[in-house]
Coordinates of N, CA, C and O in Angstrom, one line a residue:
M1 N -34.5 12.9 -26.6 CA -34.7 12.7 -25.2 C -33.4 12.9 -24.5 O -32.4 12.5 -24.8
S2 N -33.7 13.6 -23.3 CA -32.6 13.7 -22.3 C -32.3 12.4 -21.5 O -33.3 11.6 -21.3
P3 N -31.1 12.3 -20.9 CA -30.9 11.3 -20.0 C -32.0 11.2 -18.9 O -32.4 10.1 -18.5
D4 N -32.5 12.3 -18.3 CA -33.4 12.3 -17.2 C -34.7 11.8 -17.8 O -35.5 11.1 -17.1
Q5 N -35.2 12.1 -19.0 CA -36.3 11.7 -19.6 C -36.2 10.1 -19.8 O -37.3 9.4 -19.6
I6 N -35.1 9.7 -20.3 CA -35.0 8.3 -20.4 C -35.1 7.4 -19.2 O -35.7 6.4 -19.0
S7 N -34.5 8.1 -18.0 CA -34.6 7.4 -16.8 C -36.0 7.4 -16.3 O -36.6 6.3 -15.8
K8 N -36.7 8.5 -16.5 CA -38.2 8.5 -16.0 C -38.9 7.4 -16.8 O -39.8 6.7 -16.2
W9 N -38.8 7.5 -18.2 CA -39.6 6.5 -18.8 C -39.1 5.0 -18.6 O -40.0 4.1 -18.4
N10 N -37.9 4.8 -18.4 CA -37.5 3.4 -18.1 C -38.2 3.0 -16.7 O -38.6 1.9 -16.4
A11 N -38.2 3.9 -15.7 CA -38.8 3.7 -14.4 C -40.4 3.4 -14.6 O -41.0 2.4 -14.0
E12 N -41.0 4.2 -15.3 CA -42.4 4.1 -15.6 C -42.8 2.8 -16.4 O -43.8 2.2 -16.2
L13 N -41.9 2.4 -17.4 CA -42.3 1.3 -18.2 C -41.6 0.0 -17.7 O -42.1 -1.2 -18.3
R14 N -41.0 0.0 -16.8 CA -40.2 -1.2 -16.3 C -41.1 -2.5 -16.0 O -40.7 -3.5 -16.3
H15 N -42.3 -2.3 -15.5 CA -43.1 -3.3 -15.1 C -44.3 -3.5 -16.0 O -45.3 -4.2 -15.8
K16 N -44.2 -2.9 -17.2 CA -45.3 -3.0 -18.4 C -45.0 -4.3 -19.2 O -43.9 -4.7 -19.2
T17 N -46.0 -4.7 -19.8 CA -45.9 -5.8 -20.6 C -45.3 -5.3 -22.0 O -45.3 -4.1 -22.4
P18 N -44.8 -6.3 -22.8 CA -44.2 -5.8 -24.2 C -45.2 -5.1 -24.9 O -44.9 -4.1 -25.6
L19 N -46.5 -5.6 -25.0 CA -47.5 -4.9 -25.6 C -47.8 -3.5 -25.1 O -48.0 -2.6 -26.0
E20 N -47.8 -3.3 -23.9 CA -48.0 -2.0 -23.4 C -46.9 -1.2 -23.7 O -47.0 0.2 -24.1
I21 N -45.7 -1.5 -23.7 CA -44.5 -0.8 -24.1 C -44.6 -0.3 -25.5 O -44.2 0.9 -25.8
V22 N -44.9 -1.3 -26.3 CA -45.0 -1.0 -27.8 C -46.0 0.0 -28.0 O -46.0 0.9 -28.8
R23 N -47.3 -0.2 -27.4 CA -48.3 0.8 -27.4 C -47.9 2.2 -27.1 O -48.2 3.1 -27.6
W24 N -47.1 2.3 -26.0 CA -46.6 3.6 -25.6 C -45.7 4.2 -26.6 O -45.8 5.4 -26.9
A25 N -44.7 3.3 -27.1 CA -43.8 3.9 -28.0 C -44.5 4.4 -29.4 O -44.1 5.5 -29.9
I26 N -45.4 3.6 -29.8 CA -46.1 4.0 -31.0 C -47.0 5.3 -30.8 O -47.0 6.2 -31.5
G27 N -47.5 5.3 -29.6 CA -48.3 6.6 -29.1 C -47.4 7.8 -29.2 O -47.8 9.0 -29.2
Q28 N -46.1 7.7 -28.9 CA -45.1 8.7 -28.8 C -44.8 9.4 -30.3 O -44.3 10.4 -30.3
S29 N -45.2 8.6 -31.3 CA -44.8 9.1 -32.7 C -45.6 10.0 -33.3 O -45.3 10.5 -34.5
D30 N -46.7 10.5 -32.7 CA -47.7 11.4 -33.3 C -48.1 10.9 -34.7 O -48.1 11.7 -35.7
G31 N -48.3 9.6 -34.8 CA -48.9 9.1 -36.2 C -47.7 8.8 -37.2 O -48.0 8.5 -38.3
R32 N -46.5 8.9 -36.8 CA -45.4 8.8 -37.7 C -44.5 7.6 -37.4 O -43.4 7.5 -37.8
A33 N -45.0 6.6 -36.7 CA -44.3 5.5 -36.3 C -44.0 4.5 -37.5 O -44.7 4.4 -38.5
I34 N -42.8 4.0 -37.5 CA -42.4 2.9 -38.5 C -41.7 1.9 -37.7 O -41.1 2.1 -36.5
V35 N -41.5 0.6 -38.2 CA -40.7 -0.4 -37.7 C -39.8 -0.8 -38.7 O -40.3 -1.0 -39.9
S36 N -38.6 -1.1 -38.4 CA -37.6 -1.8 -39.4 C -37.4 -3.2 -39.2 O -37.5 -3.7 -38.0
T37 N -37.0 -4.1 -40.2 CA -36.8 -5.4 -40.0 C -35.9 -5.9 -41.0 O -35.5 -5.2 -42.0
N38 N -35.1 -6.9 -40.6 CA -34.3 -7.7 -41.7 C -34.9 -9.1 -41.6 O -34.1 -10.0 -42.3
F39 N -36.0 -9.4 -41.1 CA -36.7 -10.6 -41.1 C -35.9 -11.8 -40.4 O -36.0 -12.9 -40.9
R40 N -35.1 -11.6 -39.5 CA -34.5 -12.5 -38.7 C -35.6 -13.2 -37.9 O -36.6 -12.6 -37.6
P41 N -35.5 -14.5 -37.4 CA -36.5 -15.3 -36.8 C -37.2 -14.5 -35.7 O -38.4 -14.5 -35.6
Y42 N -36.4 -14.0 -34.8 CA -37.1 -13.3 -33.6 C -37.8 -12.1 -33.8 O -38.5 -11.5 -33.0
E43 N -37.6 -11.4 -34.9 CA -38.1 -10.1 -35.3 C -39.6 -10.3 -35.5 O -40.4 -9.4 -35.5
A44 N -40.1 -11.6 -35.7 CA -41.6 -11.8 -35.9 C -42.4 -11.4 -34.7 O -43.4 -10.8 -34.8
V45 N -41.7 -11.5 -33.6 CA -42.4 -11.1 -32.3 C -42.7 -9.6 -32.3 O -43.8 -9.1 -32.0
L46 N -41.6 -8.8 -32.6 CA -41.7 -7.4 -32.6 C -42.7 -6.9 -33.7 O -43.6 -6.0 -33.4
L47 N -42.7 -7.5 -34.8 CA -43.7 -7.2 -35.9 C -45.1 -7.5 -35.4 O -46.0 -6.7 -35.6
H48 N -45.2 -8.6 -34.8 CA -46.6 -9.1 -34.4 C -47.0 -7.9 -33.3 O -48.3 -7.6 -33.3
L49 N -46.2 -7.5 -32.4 CA -46.6 -6.6 -31.4 C -47.1 -5.2 -32.0 O -48.0 -4.6 -31.8
C50 N -46.1 -4.7 -33.0 CA -46.4 -3.5 -33.7 C -47.8 -3.5 -34.4 O -48.5 -2.5 -34.5
T51 N -48.0 -4.6 -35.2 CA -49.2 -4.7 -36.0 C -50.4 -4.9 -35.0 O -51.5 -4.5 -35.5
Q52 N -50.3 -5.3 -33.9 CA -51.5 -5.3 -32.9 C -51.8 -3.9 -32.6 O -53.0 -3.6 -32.4
V53 N -50.8 -3.1 -32.4 CA -51.1 -1.7 -32.0 C -51.5 -0.9 -33.3 O -52.5 0.0 -33.2
Q54 N -50.8 -0.9 -34.3 CA -51.2 -0.2 -35.5 C -51.0 -1.1 -36.7 O -49.9 -1.4 -37.3
P55 N -52.1 -1.8 -37.1 CA -52.1 -2.8 -38.2 C -51.5 -2.3 -39.5 O -50.9 -3.1 -40.2
D56 N -51.6 -1.0 -39.8 CA -50.9 -0.5 -41.1 C -49.6 0.0 -40.9 O -49.1 0.8 -41.8
I57 N -48.9 -0.2 -39.7 CA -47.7 0.5 -39.5 C -46.7 0.2 -40.6 O -46.6 -1.1 -41.1
P58 N -46.0 1.1 -41.2 CA -45.0 0.8 -42.3 C -43.9 0.0 -41.7 O -43.3 0.4 -40.6
V59 N -43.5 -1.0 -42.5 CA -42.5 -1.9 -42.1 C -41.3 -1.7 -43.1 O -41.4 -2.1 -44.3
L60 N -40.2 -1.0 -42.7 CA -39.1 -0.7 -43.5 C -38.2 -1.9 -43.6 O -37.7 -2.5 -42.6
W61 N -38.0 -2.4 -44.8 CA -37.0 -3.5 -45.1 C -36.0 -3.0 -46.0 O -36.2 -2.9 -47.2
A62 N -34.7 -2.8 -45.5 CA -33.6 -2.6 -46.4 C -33.0 -3.9 -46.9 O -32.2 -4.5 -46.2
D63 N -33.5 -4.3 -48.0 CA -33.0 -5.7 -48.6 C -31.9 -5.4 -49.4 O -31.7 -5.0 -50.5
H64 N -30.5 -5.8 -48.8 CA -29.4 -5.6 -49.5 C -29.1 -6.6 -50.6 O -28.1 -6.4 -51.3
G65 N -29.9 -7.6 -50.7 CA -29.8 -8.5 -51.8 C -28.9 -9.8 -51.5 O -28.7 -10.7 -52.4
Y66 N -28.3 -9.9 -50.2 CA -27.6 -11.0 -50.0 C -28.2 -12.1 -49.1 O -27.7 -12.9 -48.5
N67 N -29.6 -11.9 -48.8 CA -30.3 -12.9 -48.1 C -30.5 -14.1 -48.7 O -30.3 -14.4 -50.0
R68 N -30.5 -15.2 -47.9 CA -30.6 -16.5 -48.4 C -32.1 -16.7 -48.7 O -33.0 -16.1 -48.3
P69 N -32.3 -17.8 -49.6 CA -33.7 -18.0 -50.1 C -34.6 -18.2 -48.8 O -35.9 -17.8 -49.0
A70 N -34.2 -18.9 -47.9 CA -35.0 -19.1 -46.6 C -35.6 -17.7 -46.1 O -36.7 -17.7 -45.5
T71 N -34.7 -16.8 -46.1 CA -35.1 -15.4 -45.5 C -36.2 -14.9 -46.3 O -37.3 -14.3 -45.8
Y72 N -36.2 -15.0 -47.6 CA -37.2 -14.4 -48.5 C -38.5 -15.3 -48.3 O -39.6 -14.7 -48.2
R73 N -38.5 -16.5 -48.2 CA -39.6 -17.4 -47.9 C -40.2 -17.0 -46.5 O -41.5 -16.8 -46.4
H74 N -39.4 -16.8 -45.6 CA -39.9 -16.4 -44.2 C -40.6 -15.1 -44.3 O -41.7 -14.9 -43.8
A75 N -39.9 -14.1 -44.9 CA -40.4 -12.7 -45.2 C -41.9 -12.8 -45.9 O -42.8 -12.1 -45.4
E76 N -42.0 -13.5 -46.9 CA -43.2 -13.7 -47.6 C -44.3 -14.3 -46.8 O -45.5 -13.9 -46.6
R77 N -44.0 -15.4 -46.0 CA -45.0 -15.9 -45.0 C -45.5 -14.9 -43.9 O -46.6 -14.9 -43.6
L78 N -44.4 -14.3 -43.3 CA -44.8 -13.4 -42.4 C -45.5 -12.3 -42.8 O -46.4 -11.9 -42.1
A79 N -45.3 -11.7 -43.9 CA -46.0 -10.6 -44.6 C -47.4 -11.1 -44.8 O -48.3 -10.1 -44.4
K80 N -47.7 -12.2 -45.2 CA -49.1 -12.7 -45.4 C -49.8 -12.8 -44.1 O -51.0 -12.5 -43.9
L81 N -49.0 -13.5 -43.2 CA -49.6 -13.8 -42.0 C -50.1 -12.6 -41.2 O -51.2 -12.5 -40.5
L82 N -49.2 -11.6 -41.0 CA -49.5 -10.3 -40.3 C -50.0 -9.2 -41.0 O -50.2 -8.2 -40.6
R83 N -50.2 -9.4 -42.4 CA -50.7 -8.5 -43.2 C -49.8 -7.2 -43.3 O -50.2 -6.1 -43.0
L84 N -48.6 -7.4 -43.4 CA -47.5 -6.4 -43.1 C -47.6 -5.4 -44.3 O -47.7 -5.6 -45.5
N85 N -47.4 -4.1 -43.9 CA -47.3 -2.9 -44.8 C -45.9 -2.6 -45.2 O -45.2 -1.8 -44.7
I86 N -45.1 -3.6 -46.0 CA -43.8 -3.6 -46.2 C -43.4 -2.5 -47.2 O -44.0 -2.4 -48.3
Q87 N -42.4 -1.8 -46.8 CA -41.8 -0.7 -47.7 C -40.3 -1.3 -48.0 O -39.5 -1.0 -47.0
A88 N -40.2 -2.0 -49.1 CA -39.0 -2.5 -49.3 C -37.9 -1.6 -50.1 O -38.4 -1.0 -51.1
Y89 N -36.6 -1.6 -49.7 CA -35.8 -0.8 -50.4 C -34.6 -1.8 -50.8 O -34.2 -2.5 -49.9
T90 N -34.2 -1.6 -52.0 CA -33.1 -2.4 -52.4 C -32.0 -1.5 -53.1 O -32.4 -0.4 -53.6
P91 N -30.8 -1.9 -53.1 CA -29.8 -1.0 -53.7 C -29.8 -0.9 -55.1 O -30.5 -1.8 -55.8
L92 N -29.5 0.4 -55.7 CA -29.6 0.5 -57.1 C -28.6 -0.5 -57.9 O -28.8 -0.8 -59.1
V93 N -27.6 -0.8 -57.2 CA -26.6 -1.7 -57.8 C -26.8 -3.2 -57.1 O -26.6 -3.1 -55.8
T94 N -27.0 -4.1 -57.8 CA -27.2 -5.5 -57.1 C -25.9 -6.1 -56.7 O -24.9 -5.8 -57.3
P95 N -26.0 -7.1 -55.8 CA -24.7 -7.8 -55.4 C -24.1 -8.5 -56.7 O -22.9 -8.7 -56.8
A96 N -25.0 -9.0 -57.6 CA -24.4 -9.6 -58.7 C -23.7 -8.7 -59.6 O -22.7 -9.2 -60.3
R97 N -24.1 -7.5 -59.7 CA -23.3 -6.5 -60.6 C -22.0 -6.1 -59.9 O -21.1 -5.8 -60.4

């Protein structure tokens, strides 16, 4: 996107709701939208919005292996609650190694 296009879309989307903005963004992807997460607490809002627009949207999680147990519990709860289509990626070499 050019700076002019960014300015145009910022002006057009400025007064839209978060759901309308997410709907617009996913609509721009031509069926190739993904969302990434590290499962921090506030990301649940974005994941919720994205799944409202596209329930099967791929959710990319680059799990580096250093998360606390609470993060994994949170991720599991959120995945069940929102029926997330999680695509988890982990390093070939673990932190323990």
